[in-house]
PDB file of C-alpha atoms and ligand atoms in Angstrom:
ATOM      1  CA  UNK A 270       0.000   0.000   0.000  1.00 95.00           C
ATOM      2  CA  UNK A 271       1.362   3.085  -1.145  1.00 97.00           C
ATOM      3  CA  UNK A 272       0.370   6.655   0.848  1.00 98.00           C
ATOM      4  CA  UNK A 273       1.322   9.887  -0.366  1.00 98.00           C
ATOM      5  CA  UNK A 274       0.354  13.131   1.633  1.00 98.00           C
ATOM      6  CA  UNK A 275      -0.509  15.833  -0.477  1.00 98.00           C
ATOM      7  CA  UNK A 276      -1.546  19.614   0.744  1.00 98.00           C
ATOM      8  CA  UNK A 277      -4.618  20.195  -0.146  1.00 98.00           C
ATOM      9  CA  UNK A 278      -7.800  19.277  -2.611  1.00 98.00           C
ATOM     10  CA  UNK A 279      -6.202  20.396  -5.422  1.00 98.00           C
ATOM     11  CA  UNK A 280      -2.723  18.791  -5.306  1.00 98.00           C
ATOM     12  CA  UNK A 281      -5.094  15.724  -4.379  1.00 98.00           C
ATOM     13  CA  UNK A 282      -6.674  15.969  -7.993  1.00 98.00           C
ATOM     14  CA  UNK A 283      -3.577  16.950  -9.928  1.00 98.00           C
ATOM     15  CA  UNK A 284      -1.856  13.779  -8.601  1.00 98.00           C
ATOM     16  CA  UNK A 285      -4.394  11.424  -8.678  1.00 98.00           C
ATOM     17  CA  UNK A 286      -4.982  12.797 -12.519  1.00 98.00           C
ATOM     18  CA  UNK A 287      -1.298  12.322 -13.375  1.00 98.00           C
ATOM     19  CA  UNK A 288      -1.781   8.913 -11.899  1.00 98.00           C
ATOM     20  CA  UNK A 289      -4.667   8.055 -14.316  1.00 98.00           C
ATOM     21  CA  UNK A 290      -2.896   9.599 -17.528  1.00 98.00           C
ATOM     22  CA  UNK A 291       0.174   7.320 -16.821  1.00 98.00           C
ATOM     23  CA  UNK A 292      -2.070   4.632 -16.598  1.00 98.00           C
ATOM     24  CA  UNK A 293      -3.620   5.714 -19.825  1.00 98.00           C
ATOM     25  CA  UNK A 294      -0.096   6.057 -21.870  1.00 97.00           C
ATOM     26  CA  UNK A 295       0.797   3.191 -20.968  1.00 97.00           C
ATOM     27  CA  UNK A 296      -2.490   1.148 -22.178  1.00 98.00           C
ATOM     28  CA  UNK A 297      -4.544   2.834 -24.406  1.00 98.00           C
ATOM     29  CA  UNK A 298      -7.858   0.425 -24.139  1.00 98.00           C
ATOM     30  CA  UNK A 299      -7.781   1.174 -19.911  1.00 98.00           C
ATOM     31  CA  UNK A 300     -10.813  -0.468 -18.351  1.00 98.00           C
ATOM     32  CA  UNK A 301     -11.179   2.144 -15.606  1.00 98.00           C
ATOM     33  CA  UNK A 302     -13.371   2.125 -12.808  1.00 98.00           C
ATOM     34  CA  UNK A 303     -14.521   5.328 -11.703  1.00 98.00           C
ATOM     35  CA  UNK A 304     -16.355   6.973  -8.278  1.00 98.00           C
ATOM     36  CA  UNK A 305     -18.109  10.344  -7.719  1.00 98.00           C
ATOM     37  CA  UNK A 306     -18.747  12.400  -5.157  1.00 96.00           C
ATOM     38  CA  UNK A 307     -17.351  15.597  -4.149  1.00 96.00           C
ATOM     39  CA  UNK A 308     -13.415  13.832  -3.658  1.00 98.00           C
ATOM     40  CA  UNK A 309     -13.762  12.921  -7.418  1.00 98.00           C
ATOM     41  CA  UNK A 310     -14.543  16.555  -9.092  1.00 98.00           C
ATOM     42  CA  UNK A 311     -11.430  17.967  -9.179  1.00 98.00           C
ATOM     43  CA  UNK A 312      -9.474  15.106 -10.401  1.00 98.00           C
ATOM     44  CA  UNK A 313     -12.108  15.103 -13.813  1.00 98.00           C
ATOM     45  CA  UNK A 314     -11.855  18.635 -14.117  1.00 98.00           C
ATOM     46  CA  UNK A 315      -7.925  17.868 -14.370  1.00 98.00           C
ATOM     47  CA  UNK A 316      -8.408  15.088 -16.857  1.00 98.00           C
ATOM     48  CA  UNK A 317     -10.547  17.275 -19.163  1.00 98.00           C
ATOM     49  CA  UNK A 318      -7.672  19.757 -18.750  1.00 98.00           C
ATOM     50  CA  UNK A 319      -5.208  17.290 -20.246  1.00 98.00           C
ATOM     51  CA  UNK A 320      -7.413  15.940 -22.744  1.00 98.00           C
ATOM     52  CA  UNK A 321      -7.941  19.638 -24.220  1.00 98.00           C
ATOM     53  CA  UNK A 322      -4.641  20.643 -23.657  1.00 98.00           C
ATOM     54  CA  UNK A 323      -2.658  17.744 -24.033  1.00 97.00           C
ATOM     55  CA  UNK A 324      -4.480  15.526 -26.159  1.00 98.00           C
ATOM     56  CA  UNK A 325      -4.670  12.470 -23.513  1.00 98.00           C
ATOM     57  CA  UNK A 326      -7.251  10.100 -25.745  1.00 98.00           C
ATOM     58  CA  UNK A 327     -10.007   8.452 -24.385  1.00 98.00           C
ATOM     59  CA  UNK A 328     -11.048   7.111 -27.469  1.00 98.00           C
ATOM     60  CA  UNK A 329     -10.750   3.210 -26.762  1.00 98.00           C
ATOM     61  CA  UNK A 330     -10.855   3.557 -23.128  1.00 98.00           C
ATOM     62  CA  UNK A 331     -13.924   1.679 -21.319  1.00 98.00           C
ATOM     63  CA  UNK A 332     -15.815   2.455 -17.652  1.00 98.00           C
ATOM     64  CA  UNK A 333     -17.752   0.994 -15.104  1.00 98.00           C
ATOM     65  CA  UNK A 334     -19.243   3.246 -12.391  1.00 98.00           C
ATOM     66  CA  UNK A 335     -19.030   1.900  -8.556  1.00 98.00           C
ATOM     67  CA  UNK A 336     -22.980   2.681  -8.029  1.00 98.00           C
ATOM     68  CA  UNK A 337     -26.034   4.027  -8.574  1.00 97.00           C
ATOM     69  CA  UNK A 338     -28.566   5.638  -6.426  1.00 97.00           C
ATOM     70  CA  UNK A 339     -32.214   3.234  -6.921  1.00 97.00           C
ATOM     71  CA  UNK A 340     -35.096   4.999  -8.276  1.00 95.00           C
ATOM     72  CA  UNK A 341     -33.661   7.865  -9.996  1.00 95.00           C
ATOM     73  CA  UNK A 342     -33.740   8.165 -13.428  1.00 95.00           C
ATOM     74  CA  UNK A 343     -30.390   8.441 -15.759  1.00 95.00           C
ATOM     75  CA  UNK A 344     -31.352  12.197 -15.952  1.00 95.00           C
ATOM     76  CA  UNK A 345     -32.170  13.084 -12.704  1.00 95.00           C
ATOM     77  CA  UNK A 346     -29.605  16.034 -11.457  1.00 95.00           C
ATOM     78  CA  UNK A 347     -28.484  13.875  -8.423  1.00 95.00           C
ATOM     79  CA  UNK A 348     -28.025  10.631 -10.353  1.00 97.00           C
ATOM     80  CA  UNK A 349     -24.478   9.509 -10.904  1.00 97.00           C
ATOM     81  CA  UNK A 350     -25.840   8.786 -14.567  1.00 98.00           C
ATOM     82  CA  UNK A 351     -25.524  12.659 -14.521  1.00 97.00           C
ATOM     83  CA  UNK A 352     -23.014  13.435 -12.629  1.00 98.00           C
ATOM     84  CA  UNK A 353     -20.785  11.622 -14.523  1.00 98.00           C
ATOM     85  CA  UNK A 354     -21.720  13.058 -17.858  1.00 98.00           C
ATOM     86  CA  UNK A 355     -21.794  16.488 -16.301  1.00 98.00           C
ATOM     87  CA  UNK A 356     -18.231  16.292 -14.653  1.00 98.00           C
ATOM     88  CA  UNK A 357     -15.923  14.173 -16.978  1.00 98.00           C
ATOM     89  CA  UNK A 358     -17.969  12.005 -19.944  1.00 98.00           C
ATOM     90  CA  UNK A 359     -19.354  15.755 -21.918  1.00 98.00           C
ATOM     91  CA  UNK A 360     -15.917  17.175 -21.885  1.00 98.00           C
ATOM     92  CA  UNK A 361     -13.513  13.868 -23.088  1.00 98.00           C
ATOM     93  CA  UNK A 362     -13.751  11.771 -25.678  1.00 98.00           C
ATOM     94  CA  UNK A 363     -14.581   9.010 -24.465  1.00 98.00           C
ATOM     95  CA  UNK A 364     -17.462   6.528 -26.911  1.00 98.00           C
ATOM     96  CA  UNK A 365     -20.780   6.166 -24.742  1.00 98.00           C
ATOM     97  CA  UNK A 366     -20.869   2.673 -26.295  1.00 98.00           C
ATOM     98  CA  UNK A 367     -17.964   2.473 -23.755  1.00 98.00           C
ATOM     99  CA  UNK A 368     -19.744   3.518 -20.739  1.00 98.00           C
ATOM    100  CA  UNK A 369     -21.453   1.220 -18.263  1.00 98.00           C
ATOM    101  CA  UNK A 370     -22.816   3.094 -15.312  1.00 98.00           C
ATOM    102  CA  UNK A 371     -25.691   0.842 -12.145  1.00 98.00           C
ATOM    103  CA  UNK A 372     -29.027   1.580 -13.394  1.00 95.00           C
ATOM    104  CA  UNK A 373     -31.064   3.082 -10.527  1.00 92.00           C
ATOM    105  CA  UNK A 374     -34.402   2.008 -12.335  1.00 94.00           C
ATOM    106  CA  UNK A 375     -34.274  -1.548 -13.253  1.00 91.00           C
ATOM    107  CA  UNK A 376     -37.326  -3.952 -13.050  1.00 90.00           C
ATOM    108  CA  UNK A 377     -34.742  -7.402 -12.243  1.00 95.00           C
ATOM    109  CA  UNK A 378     -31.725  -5.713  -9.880  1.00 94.00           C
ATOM    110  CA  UNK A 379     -30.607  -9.144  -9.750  1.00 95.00           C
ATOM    111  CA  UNK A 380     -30.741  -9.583 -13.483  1.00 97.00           C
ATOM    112  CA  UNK A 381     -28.992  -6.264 -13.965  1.00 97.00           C
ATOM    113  CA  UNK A 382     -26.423  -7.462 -11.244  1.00 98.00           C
ATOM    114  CA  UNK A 383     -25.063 -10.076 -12.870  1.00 98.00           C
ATOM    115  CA  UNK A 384     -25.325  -8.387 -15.815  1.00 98.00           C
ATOM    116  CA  UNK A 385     -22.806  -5.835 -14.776  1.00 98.00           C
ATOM    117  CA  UNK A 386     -21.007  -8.140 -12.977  1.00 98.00           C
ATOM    118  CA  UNK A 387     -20.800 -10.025 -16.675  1.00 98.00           C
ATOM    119  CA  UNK A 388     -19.661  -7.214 -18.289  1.00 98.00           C
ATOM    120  CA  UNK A 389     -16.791  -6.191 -16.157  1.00 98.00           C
ATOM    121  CA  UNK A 390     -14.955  -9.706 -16.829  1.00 98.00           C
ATOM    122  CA  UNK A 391     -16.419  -9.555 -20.733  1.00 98.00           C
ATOM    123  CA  UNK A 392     -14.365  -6.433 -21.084  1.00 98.00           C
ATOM    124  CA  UNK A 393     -11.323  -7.377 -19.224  1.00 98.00           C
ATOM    125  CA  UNK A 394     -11.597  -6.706 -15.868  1.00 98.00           C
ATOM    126  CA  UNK A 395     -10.754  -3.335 -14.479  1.00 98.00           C
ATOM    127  CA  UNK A 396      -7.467  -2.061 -14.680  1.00 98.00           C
ATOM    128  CA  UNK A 397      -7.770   0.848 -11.795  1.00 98.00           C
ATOM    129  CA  UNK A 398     -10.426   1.578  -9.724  1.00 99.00           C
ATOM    130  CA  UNK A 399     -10.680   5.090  -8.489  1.00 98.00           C
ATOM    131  CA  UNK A 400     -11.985   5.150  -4.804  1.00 98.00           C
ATOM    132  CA  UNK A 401     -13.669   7.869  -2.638  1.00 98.00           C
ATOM    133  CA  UNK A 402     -14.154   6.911   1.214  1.00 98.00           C
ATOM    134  CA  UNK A 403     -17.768   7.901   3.007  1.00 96.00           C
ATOM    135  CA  UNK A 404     -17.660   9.113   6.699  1.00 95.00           C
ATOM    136  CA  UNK A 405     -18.346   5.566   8.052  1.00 95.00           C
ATOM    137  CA  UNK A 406     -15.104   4.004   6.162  1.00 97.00           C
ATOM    138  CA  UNK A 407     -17.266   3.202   2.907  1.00 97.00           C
ATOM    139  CA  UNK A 408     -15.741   2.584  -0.103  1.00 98.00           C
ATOM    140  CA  UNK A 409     -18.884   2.164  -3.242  1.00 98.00           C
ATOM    141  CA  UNK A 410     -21.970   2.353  -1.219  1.00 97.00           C
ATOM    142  CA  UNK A 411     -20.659  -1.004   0.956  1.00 98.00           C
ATOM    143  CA  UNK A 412     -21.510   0.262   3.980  1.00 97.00           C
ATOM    144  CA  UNK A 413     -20.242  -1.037   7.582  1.00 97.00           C
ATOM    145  CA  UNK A 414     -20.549  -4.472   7.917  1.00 97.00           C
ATOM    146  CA  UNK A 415     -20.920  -5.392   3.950  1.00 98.00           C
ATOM    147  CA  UNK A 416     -19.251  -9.153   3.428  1.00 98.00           C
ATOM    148  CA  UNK A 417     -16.312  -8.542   2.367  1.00 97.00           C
ATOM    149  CA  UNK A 418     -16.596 -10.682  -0.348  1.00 98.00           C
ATOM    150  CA  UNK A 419     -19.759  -9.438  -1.892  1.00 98.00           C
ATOM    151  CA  UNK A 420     -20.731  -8.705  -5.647  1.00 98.00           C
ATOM    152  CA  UNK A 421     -22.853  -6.272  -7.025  1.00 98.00           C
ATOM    153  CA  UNK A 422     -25.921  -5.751  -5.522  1.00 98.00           C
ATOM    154  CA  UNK A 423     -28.447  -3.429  -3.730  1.00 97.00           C
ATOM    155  CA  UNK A 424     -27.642  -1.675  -0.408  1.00 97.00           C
ATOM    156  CA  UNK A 425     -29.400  -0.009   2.286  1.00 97.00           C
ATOM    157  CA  UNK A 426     -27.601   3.310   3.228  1.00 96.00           C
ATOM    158  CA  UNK A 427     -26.552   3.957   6.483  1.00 95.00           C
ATOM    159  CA  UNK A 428     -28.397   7.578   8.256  1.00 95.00           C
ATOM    160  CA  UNK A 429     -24.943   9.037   8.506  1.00 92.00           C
ATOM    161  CA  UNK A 430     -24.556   8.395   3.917  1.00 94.00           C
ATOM    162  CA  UNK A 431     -28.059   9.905   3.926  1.00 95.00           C
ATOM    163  CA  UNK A 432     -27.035  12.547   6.355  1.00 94.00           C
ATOM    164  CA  UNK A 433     -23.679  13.802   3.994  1.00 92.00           C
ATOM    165  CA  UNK A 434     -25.532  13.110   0.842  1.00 93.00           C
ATOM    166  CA  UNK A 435     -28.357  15.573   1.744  1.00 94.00           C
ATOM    167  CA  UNK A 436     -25.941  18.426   0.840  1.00 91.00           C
ATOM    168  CA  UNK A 437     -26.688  17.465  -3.217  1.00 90.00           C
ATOM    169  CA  UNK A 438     -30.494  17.052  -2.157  1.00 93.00           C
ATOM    170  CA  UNK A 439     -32.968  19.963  -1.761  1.00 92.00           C
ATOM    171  CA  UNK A 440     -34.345  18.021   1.733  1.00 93.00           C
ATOM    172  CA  UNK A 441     -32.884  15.057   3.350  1.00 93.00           C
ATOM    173  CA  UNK A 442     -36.625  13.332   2.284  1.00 94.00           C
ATOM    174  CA  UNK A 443     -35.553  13.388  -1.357  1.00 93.00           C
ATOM    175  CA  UNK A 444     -31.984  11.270  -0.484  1.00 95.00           C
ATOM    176  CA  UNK A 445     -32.514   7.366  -1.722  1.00 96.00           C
ATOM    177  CA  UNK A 446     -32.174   5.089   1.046  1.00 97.00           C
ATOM    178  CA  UNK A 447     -30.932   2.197  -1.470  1.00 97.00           C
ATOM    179  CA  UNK A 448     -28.173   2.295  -4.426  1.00 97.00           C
ATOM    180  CA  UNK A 449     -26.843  -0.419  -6.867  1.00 98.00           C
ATOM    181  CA  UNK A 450     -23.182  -1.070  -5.667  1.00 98.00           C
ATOM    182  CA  UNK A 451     -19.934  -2.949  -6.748  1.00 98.00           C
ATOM    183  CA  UNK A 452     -19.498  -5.589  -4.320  1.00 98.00           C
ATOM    184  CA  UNK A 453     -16.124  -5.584  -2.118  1.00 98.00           C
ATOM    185  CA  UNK A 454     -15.552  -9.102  -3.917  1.00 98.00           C
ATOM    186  CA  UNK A 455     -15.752  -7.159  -7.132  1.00 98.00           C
ATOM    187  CA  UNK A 456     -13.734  -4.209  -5.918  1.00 98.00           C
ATOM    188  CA  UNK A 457     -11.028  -6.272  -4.991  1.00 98.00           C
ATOM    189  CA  UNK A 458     -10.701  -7.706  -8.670  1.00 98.00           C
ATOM    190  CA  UNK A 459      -9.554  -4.458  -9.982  1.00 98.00           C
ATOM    191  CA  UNK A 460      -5.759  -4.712 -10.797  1.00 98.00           C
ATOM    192  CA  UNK A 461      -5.081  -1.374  -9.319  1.00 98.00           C
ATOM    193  CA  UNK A 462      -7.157   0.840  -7.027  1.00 98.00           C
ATOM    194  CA  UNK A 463      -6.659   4.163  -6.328  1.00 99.00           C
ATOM    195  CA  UNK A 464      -8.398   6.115  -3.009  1.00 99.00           C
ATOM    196  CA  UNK A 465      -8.950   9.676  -2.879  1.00 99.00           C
ATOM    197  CA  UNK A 466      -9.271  11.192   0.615  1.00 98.00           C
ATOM    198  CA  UNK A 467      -9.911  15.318   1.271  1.00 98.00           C
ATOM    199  CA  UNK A 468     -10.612  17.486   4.078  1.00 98.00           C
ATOM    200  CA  UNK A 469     -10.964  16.691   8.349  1.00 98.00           C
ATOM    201  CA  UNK A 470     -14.133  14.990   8.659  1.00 97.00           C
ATOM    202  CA  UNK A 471     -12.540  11.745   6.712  1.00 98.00           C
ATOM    203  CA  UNK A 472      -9.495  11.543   9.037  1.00 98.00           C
ATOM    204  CA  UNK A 473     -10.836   9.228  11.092  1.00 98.00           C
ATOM    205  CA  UNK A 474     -12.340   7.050   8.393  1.00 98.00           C
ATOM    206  CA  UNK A 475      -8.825   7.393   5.848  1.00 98.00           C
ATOM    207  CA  UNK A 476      -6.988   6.294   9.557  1.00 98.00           C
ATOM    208  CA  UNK A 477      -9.186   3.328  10.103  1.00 98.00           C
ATOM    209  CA  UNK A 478      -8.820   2.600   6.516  1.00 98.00           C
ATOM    210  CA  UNK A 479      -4.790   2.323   6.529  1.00 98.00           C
ATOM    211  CA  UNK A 480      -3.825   1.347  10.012  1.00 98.00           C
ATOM    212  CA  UNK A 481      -6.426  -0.109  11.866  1.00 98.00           C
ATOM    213  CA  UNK A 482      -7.503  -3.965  11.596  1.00 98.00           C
ATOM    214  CA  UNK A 483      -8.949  -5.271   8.155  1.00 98.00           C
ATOM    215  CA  UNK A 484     -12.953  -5.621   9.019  1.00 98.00           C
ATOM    216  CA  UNK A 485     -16.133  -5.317   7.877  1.00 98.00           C
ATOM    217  CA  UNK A 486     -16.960  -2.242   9.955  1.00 97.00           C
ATOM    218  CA  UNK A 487     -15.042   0.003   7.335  1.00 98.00           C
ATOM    219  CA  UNK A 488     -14.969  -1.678   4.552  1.00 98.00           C
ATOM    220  CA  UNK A 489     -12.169   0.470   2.913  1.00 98.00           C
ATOM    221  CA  UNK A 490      -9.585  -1.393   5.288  1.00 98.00           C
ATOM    222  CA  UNK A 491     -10.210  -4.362   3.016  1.00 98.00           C
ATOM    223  CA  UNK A 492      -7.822  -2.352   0.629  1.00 98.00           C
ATOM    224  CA  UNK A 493      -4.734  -3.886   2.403  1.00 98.00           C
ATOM    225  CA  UNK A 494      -5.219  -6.774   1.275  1.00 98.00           C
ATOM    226  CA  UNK A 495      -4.818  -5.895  -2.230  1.00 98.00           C
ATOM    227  CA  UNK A 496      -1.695  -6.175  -4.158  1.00 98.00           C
ATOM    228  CA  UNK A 497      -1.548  -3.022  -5.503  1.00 98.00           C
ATOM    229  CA  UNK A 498      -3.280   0.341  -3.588  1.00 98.00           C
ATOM    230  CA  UNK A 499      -2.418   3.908  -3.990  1.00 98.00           C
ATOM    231  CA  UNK A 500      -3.914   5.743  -1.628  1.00 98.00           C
ATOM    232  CA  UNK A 501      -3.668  10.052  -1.781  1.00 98.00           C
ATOM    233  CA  UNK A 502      -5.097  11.989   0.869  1.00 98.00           C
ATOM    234  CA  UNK A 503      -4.444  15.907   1.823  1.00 98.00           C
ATOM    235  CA  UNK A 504      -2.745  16.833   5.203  1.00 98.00           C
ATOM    236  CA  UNK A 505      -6.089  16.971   6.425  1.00 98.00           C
ATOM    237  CA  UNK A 506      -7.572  14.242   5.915  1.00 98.00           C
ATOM    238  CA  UNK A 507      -4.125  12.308   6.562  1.00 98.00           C
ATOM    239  CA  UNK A 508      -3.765  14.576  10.085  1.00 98.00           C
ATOM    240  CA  UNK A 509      -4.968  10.854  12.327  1.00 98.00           C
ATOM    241  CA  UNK A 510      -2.151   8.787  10.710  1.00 98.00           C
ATOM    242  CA  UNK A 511       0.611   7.395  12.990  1.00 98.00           C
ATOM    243  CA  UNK A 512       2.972   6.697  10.465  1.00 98.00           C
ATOM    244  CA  UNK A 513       2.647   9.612   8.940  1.00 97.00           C
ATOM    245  CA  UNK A 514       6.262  10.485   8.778  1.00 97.00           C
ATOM    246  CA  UNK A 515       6.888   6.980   7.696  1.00 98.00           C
ATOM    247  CA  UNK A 516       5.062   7.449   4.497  1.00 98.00           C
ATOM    248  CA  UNK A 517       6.016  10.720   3.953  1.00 97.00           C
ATOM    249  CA  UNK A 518       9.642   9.408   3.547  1.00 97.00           C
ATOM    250  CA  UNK A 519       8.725   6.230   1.678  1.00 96.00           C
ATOM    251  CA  UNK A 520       7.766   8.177  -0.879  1.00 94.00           C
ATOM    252  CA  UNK A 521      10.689  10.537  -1.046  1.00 94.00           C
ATOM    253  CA  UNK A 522      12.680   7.212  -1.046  1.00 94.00           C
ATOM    254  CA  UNK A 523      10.904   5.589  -4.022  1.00 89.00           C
ATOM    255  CA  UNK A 524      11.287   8.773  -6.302  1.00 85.00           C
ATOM    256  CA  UNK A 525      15.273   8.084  -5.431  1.00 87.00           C
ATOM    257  CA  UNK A 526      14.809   4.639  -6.381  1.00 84.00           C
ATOM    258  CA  UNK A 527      12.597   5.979  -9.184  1.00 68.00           C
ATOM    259  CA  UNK A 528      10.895   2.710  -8.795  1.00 53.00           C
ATOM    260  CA  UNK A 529       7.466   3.925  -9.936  1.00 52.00           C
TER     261      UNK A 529
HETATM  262  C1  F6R B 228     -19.576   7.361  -4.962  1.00 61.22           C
HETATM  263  C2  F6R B 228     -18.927   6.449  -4.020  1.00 61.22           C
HETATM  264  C3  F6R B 228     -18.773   6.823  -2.581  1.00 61.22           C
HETATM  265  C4  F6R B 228     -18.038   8.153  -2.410  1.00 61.22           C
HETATM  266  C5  F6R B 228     -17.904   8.486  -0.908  1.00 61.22           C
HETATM  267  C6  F6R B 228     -17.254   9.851  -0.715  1.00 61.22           C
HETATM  268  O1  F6R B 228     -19.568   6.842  -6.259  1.00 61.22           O
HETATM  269  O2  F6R B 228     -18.545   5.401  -4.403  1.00 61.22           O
HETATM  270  O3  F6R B 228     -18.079   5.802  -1.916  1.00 61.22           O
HETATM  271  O4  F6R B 228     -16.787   8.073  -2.991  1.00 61.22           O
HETATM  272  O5  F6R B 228     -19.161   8.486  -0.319  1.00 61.22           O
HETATM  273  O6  F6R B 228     -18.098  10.840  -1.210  1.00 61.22           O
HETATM  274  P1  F6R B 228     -17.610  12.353  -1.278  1.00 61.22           P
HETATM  275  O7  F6R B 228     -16.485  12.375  -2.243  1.00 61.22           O
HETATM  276  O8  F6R B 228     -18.802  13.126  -1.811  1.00 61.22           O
HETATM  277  O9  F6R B 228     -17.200  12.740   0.091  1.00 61.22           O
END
């Protein structure tokens, strides 16, 4: 698991951006797997940055969205359907034949589960999963004590998702109590994952995340078990970490080594 402390939001997004268009150079058909939220904005603002300014091509690239809120429509201003044209898919060039988003309104969810599920290993599997972490130490909508080994599938939120999701909401009523969600099973197939962590009130979550145990009651912490994490969080957000310093000079120690 590699940490790097950044300063703020921004250097957050310019990192984790540089991080994706490496990925991208390097394999032009990237199977990405991609998260919204708030942590995510600035890192697609970035992206569209370097595919207007620097040509990066997302012609033959492919995505997969972590989840869907249930019973909104693709066009609903709060869907992630939106969101995700809004913030990154209008501005790129990416094919929408190539972009596979949780349906919110679906008559089978099962069905559509598998479907997805289907789909991800049809196209490859995902090469790098873009992460952002909830409150509660969620990573997709698998919320505390999600099996760890679970697929795609509906969710109940927790009151404290509802509660920090309200802010995109016009009353807390209007927040959906279920979503779609990547399973932690299908999480952990990615072959790279990167998680995004900004601002105070995810400290505690980003420190149960890296250094406490590996459990179900934040599912993020499942994340050390994979092969191969990235993990970028501002000074903020990274402010609970023990090892802080540790990290800090891992990192200067790998550019050294220029190992990466
Ligand atoms: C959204 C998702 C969630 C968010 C998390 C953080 O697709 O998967 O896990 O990443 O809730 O949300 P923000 O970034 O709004 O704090």
């Amino acid at each position: 698991m590699r940490v790097i402390i950044v300063k703020d939001y921004e250097e957050m997004s310019r990192k984790a951006a540089k991080i994706v268009s490496d990925r991208l150079h390097r394999k032009l058909d990237l199977v990405l797997g991609l998260s919204t939220g708030s942590t995510s904005v600035g890192m697609y603002q970035e992206l569209i940055k370097a595919h207007k300014e620097k040509g990066l091509n997302f012609s033959k690239v492919r995505t997969f969205n972590l989840d869907e809120y249930c019973g909104l429509s693709p066009d609903h201003p709060q869907s992630y359907h939106y969101f995700m044209w809004y913030n990154l898919f209008n501005h790129i060039n990416i094919k929408p034949e190539n972009v596979y988003i949780p349906r919110g309104e679906v008559e089978n969810a099962e069905a559509f589960c598998n479907w997805y599920e289907q789909k991800i290993k049809e196209e490859g599997g995902i090469d790098l999963q873009i992460l952002g972490i909830g409150r509660d130490g969620h990573i997709g909508f698998n919320e505390p004590g999600s099996s760890l080994g679970s697929r795609t599938r509906i969710k109940t939120l927790t009151e404290e998702t509802v509660e920090d999701n309200s802010r995109f909401f016009e009353r807390k009523e209007d927040v959906p109590r279920y979503a779609i969600t990547m399973g932690l099973g299908t999480i952990s197939e990615a072959r790279e994952c990167l998680l995004l962590a900004s601002g105070a009130n995810k400290a505690e979550a980003v420190k149960r995340c890296i250094e406490g145990p590996v459990s179900a009651e934040t599912t993020a912490s499942l994340l050390q078990l994979h092969p191969k994490v990235i993990i970028v969080v501002d000074e903020e957000a990274a402010k609970n970490l023990k090892r802080k310093d540790y990290y800090r000079y891992a990192e200067r120690m790998a550019e050294k080594l220029e190992v990466r």
